[in-house]
Coordinates of C-alpha atoms in Angstrom, one line a residue:
M100 CA -47.9 -73.7 34.9
K101 CA -50.7 -74.5 37.4
A102 CA -52.4 -76.9 35.0
P103 CA -49.4 -79.1 34.5
I104 CA -48.6 -79.1 38.2
S105 CA -52.2 -80.0 39.0
L106 CA -52.1 -82.8 36.5
A107 CA -48.8 -84.2 37.9
V108 CA -50.3 -84.2 41.4
A109 CA -53.4 -85.9 40.1
R110 CA -51.3 -88.6 38.5
H111 CA -49.3 -89.2 41.6
V112 CA -52.5 -89.4 43.7
W113 CA -54.0 -91.9 41.1
L114 CA -50.8 -93.9 41.2
F115 CA -50.9 -94.1 45.0
Y116 CA -54.5 -95.2 44.8
L117 CA -53.6 -98.0 42.3
L118 CA -50.8 -99.3 44.4
K119 CA -53.0 -99.4 47.5
L120 CA -55.7 -101.1 45.4
Q121 CA -53.1 -103.8 44.5
S122 CA -51.9 -104.4 48.0
R123 CA -55.2 -104.2 49.8
P124 CA -57.9 -104.6 47.1
L125 CA -60.8 -105.6 49.3
L126 CA -60.3 -102.8 51.8
V127 CA -59.7 -100.1 49.1
K128 CA -62.7 -101.1 47.1
S129 CA -64.9 -101.2 50.3
L130 CA -63.6 -97.7 51.3
T131 CA -64.2 -96.4 47.7
S132 CA -67.7 -97.7 47.8
A133 CA -68.4 -96.2 51.2
T134 CA -67.0 -92.8 50.0
G135 CA -69.2 -93.0 46.9
F136 CA -72.4 -93.7 48.8
A137 CA -71.6 -91.0 51.4
L138 CA -70.9 -88.4 48.7
G139 CA -74.0 -89.5 46.7
D140 CA -76.3 -89.2 49.7
G141 CA -74.8 -85.9 50.6
V142 CA -75.6 -84.5 47.1
A143 CA -79.0 -86.0 47.2
Q144 CA -79.8 -84.4 50.6
S145 CA -78.5 -81.1 49.4
L146 CA -81.0 -81.1 46.6
Q147 CA -83.8 -81.8 49.0
K148 CA -84.0 -78.3 50.4
Q149 CA -87.1 -78.9 52.4
R150 CA -85.2 -81.3 54.7
E151 CA -82.4 -80.8 57.1
Y152 CA -79.2 -82.7 56.5
S153 CA -79.2 -86.1 58.2
L154 CA -75.8 -87.5 59.2
P155 CA -77.2 -90.8 60.4
R156 CA -78.7 -91.4 57.0
T157 CA -75.4 -90.8 55.3
T158 CA -73.7 -93.0 57.8
R159 CA -76.1 -95.8 57.0
F160 CA -75.4 -95.4 53.2
A161 CA -71.6 -95.4 53.8
T162 CA -71.9 -98.5 56.1
F163 CA -73.8 -100.3 53.3
G164 CA -71.1 -99.5 50.8
L165 CA -68.3 -100.5 53.2
L166 CA -69.7 -103.8 54.4
L167 CA -71.9 -105.0 51.6
H168 CA -71.6 -103.3 48.3
G169 CA -67.8 -103.0 48.1
P170 CA -67.0 -106.6 49.2
A171 CA -69.8 -108.0 47.0
C172 CA -68.6 -106.2 43.9
H173 CA -65.0 -107.2 44.6
Y174 CA -65.8 -110.9 44.7
F175 CA -68.3 -110.7 41.8
Y176 CA -65.9 -109.0 39.4
H177 CA -63.1 -111.2 40.6
F178 CA -65.2 -114.2 39.6
V179 CA -66.2 -112.7 36.3
D180 CA -62.7 -111.6 35.5
A181 CA -61.5 -115.2 35.8
L182 CA -64.2 -116.4 33.4
V183 CA -64.4 -114.0 30.5
Q184 CA -61.8 -113.8 27.8
P185 CA -60.7 -110.5 26.4
S186 CA -62.3 -110.1 23.0
R187 CA -60.1 -110.4 19.9
A188 CA -59.3 -106.9 18.6
T189 CA -59.8 -106.4 14.8
S190 CA -58.5 -102.8 14.6
A191 CA -56.5 -100.3 16.6
S192 CA -59.5 -98.6 18.0
A193 CA -60.9 -101.9 19.2
V194 CA -58.1 -102.3 21.8
L195 CA -57.8 -98.7 23.0
T196 CA -60.1 -99.4 25.9
K197 CA -58.7 -101.6 28.5
S198 CA -60.2 -105.1 28.7
G199 CA -61.1 -106.4 32.1
A200 CA -61.4 -110.0 30.9
G201 CA -59.2 -112.8 32.1
P202 CA -57.2 -115.6 30.4
S203 CA -58.8 -118.4 28.6
A204 CA -60.1 -121.1 30.9
T205 CA -59.0 -123.7 28.5
T206 CA -55.5 -122.7 27.4
G207 CA -54.5 -119.9 29.8
E208 CA -53.3 -117.8 27.0
T209 CA -54.4 -114.2 26.2
D210 CA -56.6 -114.1 23.1
A211 CA -54.9 -111.2 21.2
P212 CA -53.8 -110.6 17.6
A213 CA -50.2 -110.6 16.3
V214 CA -48.5 -112.3 19.2
A215 CA -46.0 -115.1 19.7
P216 CA -47.5 -118.7 19.7
P217 CA -49.3 -119.2 23.0
E218 CA -47.5 -122.4 23.9
Q219 CA -44.2 -120.6 24.2
P220 CA -43.2 -119.9 27.8
V221 CA -42.7 -116.4 29.1
E222 CA -39.0 -116.4 28.7
A223 CA -39.5 -116.4 24.9
E224 CA -40.7 -112.9 25.1
R225 CA -37.4 -111.8 26.7
T226 CA -34.9 -113.6 24.5
G227 CA -32.2 -111.3 23.3
E228 CA -33.4 -108.3 25.3
P229 CA -30.7 -106.2 26.9
S230 CA -30.2 -106.3 30.6
G231 CA -30.4 -103.0 32.2
A232 CA -30.7 -101.5 35.6
G233 CA -32.3 -103.3 38.5
P234 CA -35.8 -102.8 39.7
V235 CA -36.8 -99.4 41.0
A236 CA -39.7 -98.2 43.0
M237 CA -43.0 -98.2 41.2
G238 CA -43.7 -94.8 39.7
G239 CA -39.9 -94.3 39.8
D240 CA -37.9 -91.8 37.7
S241 CA -39.1 -92.1 34.1
R242 CA -39.3 -88.3 33.6
D243 CA -37.1 -88.6 30.5
T244 CA -40.0 -90.0 28.6
R245 CA -42.7 -87.9 30.0
V246 CA -44.7 -85.9 27.4
S247 CA -45.6 -82.4 28.6
S248 CA -49.2 -81.6 28.3
S249 CA -48.5 -77.9 27.9
G250 CA -49.8 -76.8 24.6
N251 CA -50.5 -80.3 23.4
K252 CA -53.7 -82.2 22.8
A253 CA -54.3 -84.7 25.6
A254 CA -53.9 -88.3 24.4
P255 CA -56.7 -90.9 24.9
A256 CA -56.6 -92.3 28.4
S257 CA -55.9 -95.8 27.1
F258 CA -52.6 -94.6 25.7
Y259 CA -51.2 -94.0 29.2
C260 CA -49.6 -96.8 31.3
P261 CA -51.7 -97.3 34.5
I262 CA -48.5 -97.6 36.5
S263 CA -46.4 -94.6 35.3
M264 CA -49.2 -92.5 33.8
E265 CA -46.9 -91.9 30.8
L266 CA -47.5 -92.6 27.2
M267 CA -46.7 -96.3 26.5
A268 CA -43.7 -96.9 24.3
D269 CA -44.1 -100.7 24.2
P270 CA -47.6 -101.7 25.4
V271 CA -48.0 -105.3 26.5
M272 CA -50.9 -107.2 28.0
V273 CA -50.8 -109.4 31.2
A274 CA -52.9 -112.4 31.9
T275 CA -55.9 -110.3 33.1
G276 CA -56.1 -108.5 29.7
H277 CA -54.9 -105.2 31.1
T278 CA -52.2 -103.3 29.2
Y279 CA -49.0 -101.7 30.6
D280 CA -45.8 -100.3 29.3
R281 CA -43.4 -103.2 29.2
V282 CA -40.6 -101.5 31.2
C283 CA -43.1 -100.7 34.0
I284 CA -44.7 -104.1 34.3
E285 CA -41.4 -105.8 34.1
R286 CA -40.2 -103.7 37.1
W287 CA -43.4 -104.6 38.9
L288 CA -42.8 -108.3 38.3
A289 CA -39.1 -107.9 39.2
Q290 CA -40.1 -106.7 42.6
G291 CA -41.7 -110.0 43.3
N292 CA -45.3 -109.0 42.6
R293 CA -47.5 -111.6 41.0
T294 CA -50.7 -109.6 40.7
C295 CA -52.3 -107.2 38.2
P296 CA -51.6 -103.6 39.4
V297 CA -55.1 -102.4 38.3
T298 CA -57.3 -105.2 39.5
G299 CA -55.2 -106.7 42.3
M300 CA -55.9 -110.2 40.8
R301 CA -53.3 -112.9 41.0
L302 CA -51.7 -113.4 37.5
R303 CA -52.2 -117.0 36.4
H304 CA -49.1 -116.8 34.3
L305 CA -46.4 -114.1 33.6
E306 CA -46.4 -114.0 29.9
L307 CA -46.4 -110.5 28.4
T308 CA -48.3 -110.3 25.1
P309 CA -47.3 -107.3 22.8
N310 CA -50.3 -105.1 22.1
F311 CA -49.3 -104.2 18.5
A312 CA -52.6 -102.6 17.6
L313 CA -52.4 -100.2 20.6
R314 CA -48.7 -99.4 19.9
N315 CA -49.5 -98.5 16.3
A316 CA -52.3 -96.3 17.4
I317 CA -50.1 -94.5 20.0
Q318 CA -47.4 -94.0 17.4
E319 CA -49.9 -92.7 14.8
W320 CA -51.4 -90.2 17.4
A321 CA -47.9 -89.1 18.5
S322 CA -46.9 -88.5 14.9
Q323 CA -50.0 -86.5 14.1
N324 CA -49.4 -84.3 17.2
E325 CA -45.6 -84.1 16.7
I326 CA -44.8 -85.8 20.0
A327 CA -41.9 -88.1 20.3
V328 CA -42.4 -91.4 22.2
P329 CA -38.8 -92.4 23.2
H330 CA -37.8 -96.1 23.3
R331 CA -37.1 -97.2 26.8
E332 CA -34.1 -99.4 27.4
N333 CA -33.9 -99.4 31.2
R334 CA -35.4 -102.8 31.6
P335 CA -34.6 -105.0 34.7
N336 CA -32.5 -108.1 34.5
A337 CA -34.8 -110.9 33.3
A338 CA -33.2 -113.2 35.9
M339 CA -35.0 -111.2 38.6
L340 CA -38.5 -112.1 37.3
Y341 CA -38.5 -115.5 39.0
K342 CA -37.7 -116.6 42.5
C343 CA -35.1 -119.4 42.5
D344 CA -31.9 -120.3 44.1
E345 CA -28.9 -118.2 43.2
D346 CA -27.3 -121.1 41.2
Q347 CA -30.5 -121.8 39.2
H348 CA -31.1 -120.4 35.7
P349 CA -34.1 -118.1 35.7
T350 CA -35.9 -120.4 33.3
N351 CA -36.1 -123.2 35.9
I352 CA -39.8 -122.3 36.5
L353 CA -41.9 -123.0 33.4
Q354 CA -45.1 -121.1 33.1
G355 CA -48.1 -122.0 31.0
H356 CA -50.8 -123.9 33.0
D357 CA -53.6 -121.9 34.5
E358 CA -54.5 -124.3 37.3
I359 CA -53.1 -127.1 39.5
V360 CA -50.6 -129.5 37.9
W361 CA -51.9 -133.0 38.8
A362 CA -49.4 -135.2 37.0
V363 CA -46.0 -135.2 35.3
E364 CA -44.4 -137.9 33.1
V365 CA -41.1 -138.0 31.3
A366 CA -40.6 -139.8 27.9
G367 CA -37.2 -139.4 26.2
Q368 CA -36.4 -135.7 26.0
R369 CA -40.0 -134.6 26.6
L370 CA -41.9 -133.8 29.8
F371 CA -45.7 -134.1 29.9
S372 CA -47.7 -132.2 32.4
A373 CA -51.4 -132.6 33.1
S374 CA -53.4 -129.9 34.7
A375 CA -56.8 -128.9 36.1
D376 CA -56.9 -126.3 33.2
K377 CA -58.0 -129.3 31.0
T378 CA -54.8 -129.4 29.0
I379 CA -51.6 -131.4 28.7
R380 CA -48.5 -129.5 27.9
V381 CA -45.5 -131.0 26.1
W382 CA -42.2 -129.5 27.1
D383 CA -38.8 -130.0 25.5
I384 CA -36.5 -130.7 28.4
D385 CA -33.3 -129.3 26.8
S386 CA -34.7 -126.0 25.7
R387 CA -37.4 -125.9 28.4
R388 CA -39.9 -124.6 25.9
C389 CA -43.5 -125.8 25.5
E390 CA -43.7 -127.6 22.2
Q391 CA -47.4 -128.2 22.1
V392 CA -50.6 -127.9 24.2
L393 CA -52.9 -131.0 23.9
E394 CA -56.4 -129.8 24.2
D395 CA -59.3 -132.3 24.0
H396 CA -60.4 -133.0 27.5
T397 CA -63.4 -131.0 28.8
R398 CA -62.5 -131.2 32.5
P399 CA -59.3 -131.4 34.6
V400 CA -56.7 -133.9 33.6
L401 CA -55.7 -136.0 36.6
S402 CA -53.4 -138.8 35.5
L403 CA -50.9 -139.7 32.8
A404 CA -49.2 -143.0 31.7
V405 CA -46.6 -143.4 28.9
T406 CA -45.6 -146.4 26.8
D407 CA -43.1 -146.6 23.9
K408 CA -45.4 -145.0 21.4
K409 CA -48.4 -143.7 23.3
L410 CA -49.4 -141.2 26.0
F411 CA -52.6 -141.9 28.0
S412 CA -54.4 -139.2 29.9
G413 CA -57.2 -139.7 32.4
S414 CA -59.6 -136.9 33.3
Y415 CA -62.6 -135.8 35.3
D416 CA -64.5 -135.9 32.1
Y417 CA -64.6 -139.8 32.6
T418 CA -62.5 -140.5 29.5
I419 CA -59.0 -141.6 28.7
K420 CA -57.4 -139.9 25.7
V421 CA -54.7 -141.7 23.7
W422 CA -52.0 -139.6 22.0
S423 CA -49.3 -140.5 19.6
L424 CA -45.8 -139.7 20.9
D425 CA -44.6 -139.3 17.3
T426 CA -47.2 -136.8 16.1
L427 CA -48.7 -135.6 19.4
Q428 CA -52.1 -136.1 17.8
R429 CA -55.0 -137.8 19.5
L430 CA -55.5 -141.4 18.4
K431 CA -58.6 -142.3 20.3
T432 CA -60.9 -141.6 23.2
L433 CA -61.5 -144.5 25.6
T434 CA -64.9 -144.3 27.2
G435 CA -66.8 -146.4 29.7
H436 CA -66.0 -145.0 33.2
T437 CA -68.8 -143.2 34.9
D438 CA -66.6 -140.9 37.0
A439 CA -63.2 -139.3 37.1
V440 CA -60.2 -141.4 35.9
R441 CA -57.8 -140.9 38.8
A442 CA -55.0 -143.5 38.2
L443 CA -53.3 -145.1 35.2
A444 CA -50.7 -147.9 35.1
V445 CA -49.3 -150.0 32.3
A446 CA -48.2 -153.7 32.7
N447 CA -47.7 -156.5 30.3
N448 CA -48.9 -154.4 27.4
R449 CA -52.1 -153.6 29.2
L450 CA -53.4 -150.3 30.5
F451 CA -55.2 -150.3 33.8
S452 CA -57.4 -147.3 34.7
G453 CA -58.7 -146.7 38.2
S454 CA -61.7 -144.5 38.6
Y455 CA -63.8 -142.7 41.2
D456 CA -66.6 -144.9 39.9
G457 CA -65.0 -147.8 42.0
T458 CA -63.9 -149.9 39.0
V459 CA -60.6 -150.7 37.3
K460 CA -60.8 -151.1 33.5
V461 CA -58.2 -153.0 31.5
W462 CA -57.3 -151.9 27.9
D463 CA -55.1 -153.5 25.3
V464 CA -52.3 -151.0 24.6
E465 CA -52.1 -152.0 20.9
T466 CA -55.8 -152.4 19.9
L467 CA -57.1 -149.9 22.6
A468 CA -60.0 -152.3 23.1
C469 CA -61.5 -152.7 26.6
L470 CA -60.6 -156.2 27.8
K471 CA -62.5 -156.2 31.1
T472 CA -64.0 -154.1 33.8
L473 CA -62.7 -155.1 37.3
A474 CA -65.4 -154.5 39.8
G475 CA -65.3 -155.1 43.6
H476 CA -64.3 -151.8 45.3
T477 CA -67.1 -150.0 47.1
G478 CA -65.4 -146.6 46.9
P479 CA -63.3 -144.5 44.5
V480 CA -60.1 -146.1 43.2
R481 CA -57.3 -143.7 44.1
T482 CA -54.0 -145.4 43.2
L483 CA -52.5 -148.4 41.2
V484 CA -49.2 -150.2 41.4
Y485 CA -47.7 -153.2 39.7
S486 CA -45.6 -155.9 41.4
G487 CA -44.9 -159.6 41.0
G488 CA -47.3 -160.2 38.1
H489 CA -50.1 -158.5 40.0
M490 CA -51.8 -155.2 39.8
F491 CA -52.7 -153.6 43.2
S492 CA -55.5 -151.0 43.5
G493 CA -56.0 -148.8 46.5
S494 CA -59.3 -147.3 47.3
Y495 CA -61.2 -145.0 49.6
D496 CA -63.1 -148.1 50.7
K497 CA -60.0 -148.8 53.0
T498 CA -59.0 -151.9 51.0
V499 CA -56.4 -152.9 48.5
R500 CA -57.5 -155.4 45.8
V501 CA -55.1 -157.7 43.9
W502 CA -55.7 -158.5 40.3
D503 CA -53.8 -161.1 38.1
V504 CA -52.5 -159.2 35.2
E505 CA -53.0 -162.1 32.7
S506 CA -56.3 -163.7 33.8
L507 CA -57.6 -160.4 35.2
A508 CA -59.1 -162.3 38.2
C509 CA -59.3 -160.8 41.6
L510 CA -56.9 -162.8 43.7
A511 CA -57.5 -161.1 47.1
T512 CA -58.9 -158.2 49.0
L513 CA -56.3 -156.9 51.4
Q514 CA -58.0 -155.5 54.5
G515 CA -56.8 -154.0 57.7
H516 CA -56.7 -150.2 57.1
S517 CA -59.2 -148.1 59.0
G518 CA -58.9 -145.2 56.6
A519 CA -58.8 -144.5 52.9
V520 CA -55.8 -145.9 51.0
R521 CA -54.2 -143.0 49.2
A522 CA -50.8 -144.3 48.3
L523 CA -49.2 -147.5 47.0
A524 CA -45.6 -148.3 46.3
A525 CA -43.8 -151.5 45.4
S526 CA -40.4 -153.2 45.5
P527 CA -39.7 -156.4 43.6
D528 CA -41.4 -158.6 46.3
R529 CA -43.3 -156.2 48.6
V530 CA -46.1 -153.8 48.3
F531 CA -46.6 -150.9 50.7
S532 CA -50.0 -149.1 51.3
G533 CA -50.3 -145.8 53.0
S534 CA -53.6 -144.7 54.5
D535 CA -55.5 -141.9 56.2
D536 CA -55.3 -144.0 59.4
T537 CA -51.7 -142.8 59.7
T538 CA -50.2 -146.3 59.1
I539 CA -48.4 -148.1 56.3
K540 CA -49.0 -151.8 55.8
V541 CA -46.4 -154.1 54.2
W542 CA -47.7 -156.9 52.0
D543 CA -45.8 -159.8 50.4
S544 CA -46.5 -159.4 46.7
H545 CA -46.5 -163.2 46.2
T546 CA -48.3 -164.7 49.2
L547 CA -50.3 -161.5 49.7
R548 CA -49.9 -161.7 53.5
C549 CA -49.5 -158.6 55.7
L550 CA -46.0 -158.7 57.0
R551 CA -46.2 -155.7 59.3
T552 CA -48.0 -152.5 60.0
L553 CA -45.6 -149.5 60.2
E554 CA -46.7 -146.9 62.8
G555 CA -45.2 -143.5 63.7
H556 CA -46.8 -140.9 61.5
E557 CA -49.2 -138.6 63.4
D558 CA -51.4 -137.7 60.4
N559 CA -52.5 -139.1 57.0
V560 CA -49.9 -140.8 54.9
R561 CA -50.2 -139.1 51.5
V562 CA -47.3 -140.4 49.5
L563 CA -44.8 -143.3 49.3
A564 CA -41.6 -143.9 47.4
V565 CA -39.3 -146.9 47.3
G566 CA -35.5 -146.9 46.8
E567 CA -32.9 -149.7 46.8
R568 CA -32.7 -149.9 50.6
F569 CA -35.5 -147.8 52.0
L570 CA -39.1 -147.0 51.9
Y571 CA -40.0 -143.3 52.2
S572 CA -43.3 -142.0 53.5
G573 CA -44.6 -138.4 53.4
S574 CA -47.4 -137.3 55.7
W575 CA -49.7 -134.4 56.6
D576 CA -47.7 -134.3 59.9
K577 CA -45.0 -132.5 57.8
S578 CA -42.4 -135.3 58.2
I579 CA -40.8 -137.9 56.0
R580 CA -40.1 -141.3 57.6
V581 CA -37.4 -143.6 56.3
W582 CA -38.0 -147.3 56.7
D583 CA -35.6 -150.2 56.2
T584 CA -37.3 -152.5 53.6
E585 CA -35.7 -155.6 55.1
R586 CA -36.0 -155.0 58.8
L587 CA -39.3 -153.1 58.4
E588 CA -38.5 -150.5 61.0
V589 CA -37.9 -146.8 61.0
V590 CA -34.4 -145.6 60.3
R591 CA -34.8 -141.8 60.4
V592 CA -37.4 -139.1 60.6
L593 CA -36.7 -136.3 58.1
E594 CA -37.9 -132.9 59.3
G595 CA -37.7 -129.6 57.6
H596 CA -40.9 -129.0 55.8
N597 CA -43.3 -126.5 57.4
E598 CA -46.4 -128.1 55.9
A599 CA -47.8 -131.4 54.7
V600 CA -45.5 -133.5 52.4
L601 CA -47.4 -134.2 49.2
A602 CA -44.8 -135.6 46.8
L603 CA -41.7 -137.8 46.9
A604 CA -39.3 -139.2 44.2
V605 CA -36.1 -141.1 44.4
G606 CA -33.0 -140.4 42.3
D607 CA -29.6 -142.1 42.1
T608 CA -28.1 -140.2 45.0
F609 CA -31.0 -138.3 46.5
L610 CA -34.5 -138.3 47.7
V611 CA -36.6 -135.2 46.7
S612 CA -39.7 -134.0 48.5
G613 CA -42.4 -131.5 47.7
S614 CA -44.6 -129.8 50.2
Y615 CA -47.6 -127.5 50.9
D616 CA -44.9 -125.1 52.1
T617 CA -44.1 -124.5 48.3
S618 CA -40.5 -125.8 48.6
V619 CA -38.6 -128.7 47.1
R620 CA -36.1 -130.4 49.3
F621 CA -33.2 -132.7 48.3
W622 CA -32.0 -135.3 50.9
S623 CA -28.8 -137.3 50.5
L624 CA -29.5 -141.1 50.4
D625 CA -26.2 -141.7 52.2
T626 CA -26.5 -139.3 55.1
L627 CA -30.3 -138.9 55.0
R628 CA -29.8 -135.2 55.6
C629 CA -31.3 -132.2 53.7
V630 CA -28.6 -131.0 51.3
R631 CA -30.6 -128.4 49.4
K632 CA -33.8 -126.4 49.6
C633 CA -35.2 -125.0 46.4
E634 CA -37.9 -122.3 46.2
G635 CA -39.6 -121.0 43.1
H636 CA -43.2 -122.1 43.2
D637 CA -45.8 -119.8 44.7
D638 CA -48.1 -122.6 45.9
A639 CA -48.0 -126.2 47.1
V640 CA -45.7 -128.7 45.2
R641 CA -48.1 -131.5 44.2
V642 CA -46.2 -133.9 42.1
L643 CA -42.6 -134.9 41.3
A644 CA -40.7 -136.9 38.7
V645 CA -37.0 -137.8 38.3
A646 CA -35.3 -138.5 35.0
G647 CA -32.0 -138.0 33.4
G648 CA -30.4 -136.4 36.4
K649 CA -33.2 -133.7 36.6
V650 CA -36.1 -133.3 38.9
F651 CA -39.5 -132.0 37.7
S652 CA -42.0 -130.5 40.1
G653 CA -45.7 -129.6 39.4
S654 CA -47.4 -127.1 41.6
Y655 CA -50.8 -125.8 42.6
D656 CA -49.9 -122.5 41.0
G657 CA -49.8 -124.2 37.6
S658 CA -46.0 -123.9 37.2
I659 CA -43.4 -126.6 36.4
G660 CA -40.1 -126.6 38.2
V661 CA -36.9 -128.0 36.7
W662 CA -34.1 -128.7 39.2

């Protein structure tokens, strides 16, 4: 009985090590490296019988491992793990060894055989699964499925779950390419963890990909050795796998993108999201499923614009892709910009594209021909807005230029800001510009005169939104200011966010705000009070859109929120 007991102790020690590795990866790896160097030097000195043991020498080696080797390896493999894809397995034996590779840099999906379509969100993997007991402590009681090693041939190490150290009944892969038993990794995620237990790396998405090849190999080995691998049913409630308000359905956080979501647009019953992972995802709003992943850009996608039949996407690859809304196929690639396409706007059947190259290009929406390049800005063009027959372009050169939509002539250069113009918003007869100089300027969209400079923010003005009665401004000072659009004076200062306010959108009865503090807040338009705080994103909320009574939020963590 000593051997099984020793093996059980070893497994628990190994589990403890893995858990500590997950919670404090850098420290544990550094201490592991220091221990390895110390033991290695101790062995080396013991073999040199002509010399006395030197403790200072061992200390130097251990210090090297602790301060240099351990941290260097941690960051190096963290970098490599994020770049390399797990190789496609062609047989059962090809996947027996754990892959340390990460998800695809292009699609964010694990490259593995016999899995569900990659564009389906994580909830598709759990549809119809029974709801069992709640989460338990890692390494909890799963003794009912433990296979005794007494008198049996030991299974290959890759057959055991790294969490429970038990034979895996339903092996699944996470985003890093590591394989776990489904019940164990679901418990891990249900406890709020968003990292790979083995590597400690943050999971870019929470999709669990069945490892059919490994499961078949385990079942074949178990059959040959007359060992039963029981099917485990004690899965946690899927609703616990996502953080959200109690009244929110667990599928309100849509996973799929690997990087920052830079833009969201709604067209009919579809939501389009553009990301730094170089893709555009098409979501069905009713089912909240990803219909398709549009992959053609070679660098992050920064901007989107929608017409009746076309979707336009601007990217850091200097191009604009044109997609059919009917077939979701690429129709054409518009080239000509020499830097990132940061802003897109449509007016009078013309597409305007603002770029970091300092120009605004105008394209015919039907023929997709370039009509003219509007030059004049001396810095990157950050934002575009249409009002009163004019297109307004805000730039890092601290100015706003006004272009006639028909003649495409520059009508004026609006000056006065002392910092970059990052935000523009428009009402029927006024245009508002927000700047890094902490102010908002109000311009008459017909006479192009500055009506007033709105002061009050203590930091950069990052976002503007206009409703029927009020202008709303979000700032790095963590506040939202509400301005009367007629009297041009502040009505209320909305406070509640703990970090910078990055996104604003106006609905029929509410204002919604997104912040670096990862939350989405709803404010009543009547009382101007916060009526709801929604949490679910794990990083800053970067963009917002309102349509059909729903709010859509895009986050730095790559997720989409539906509220």
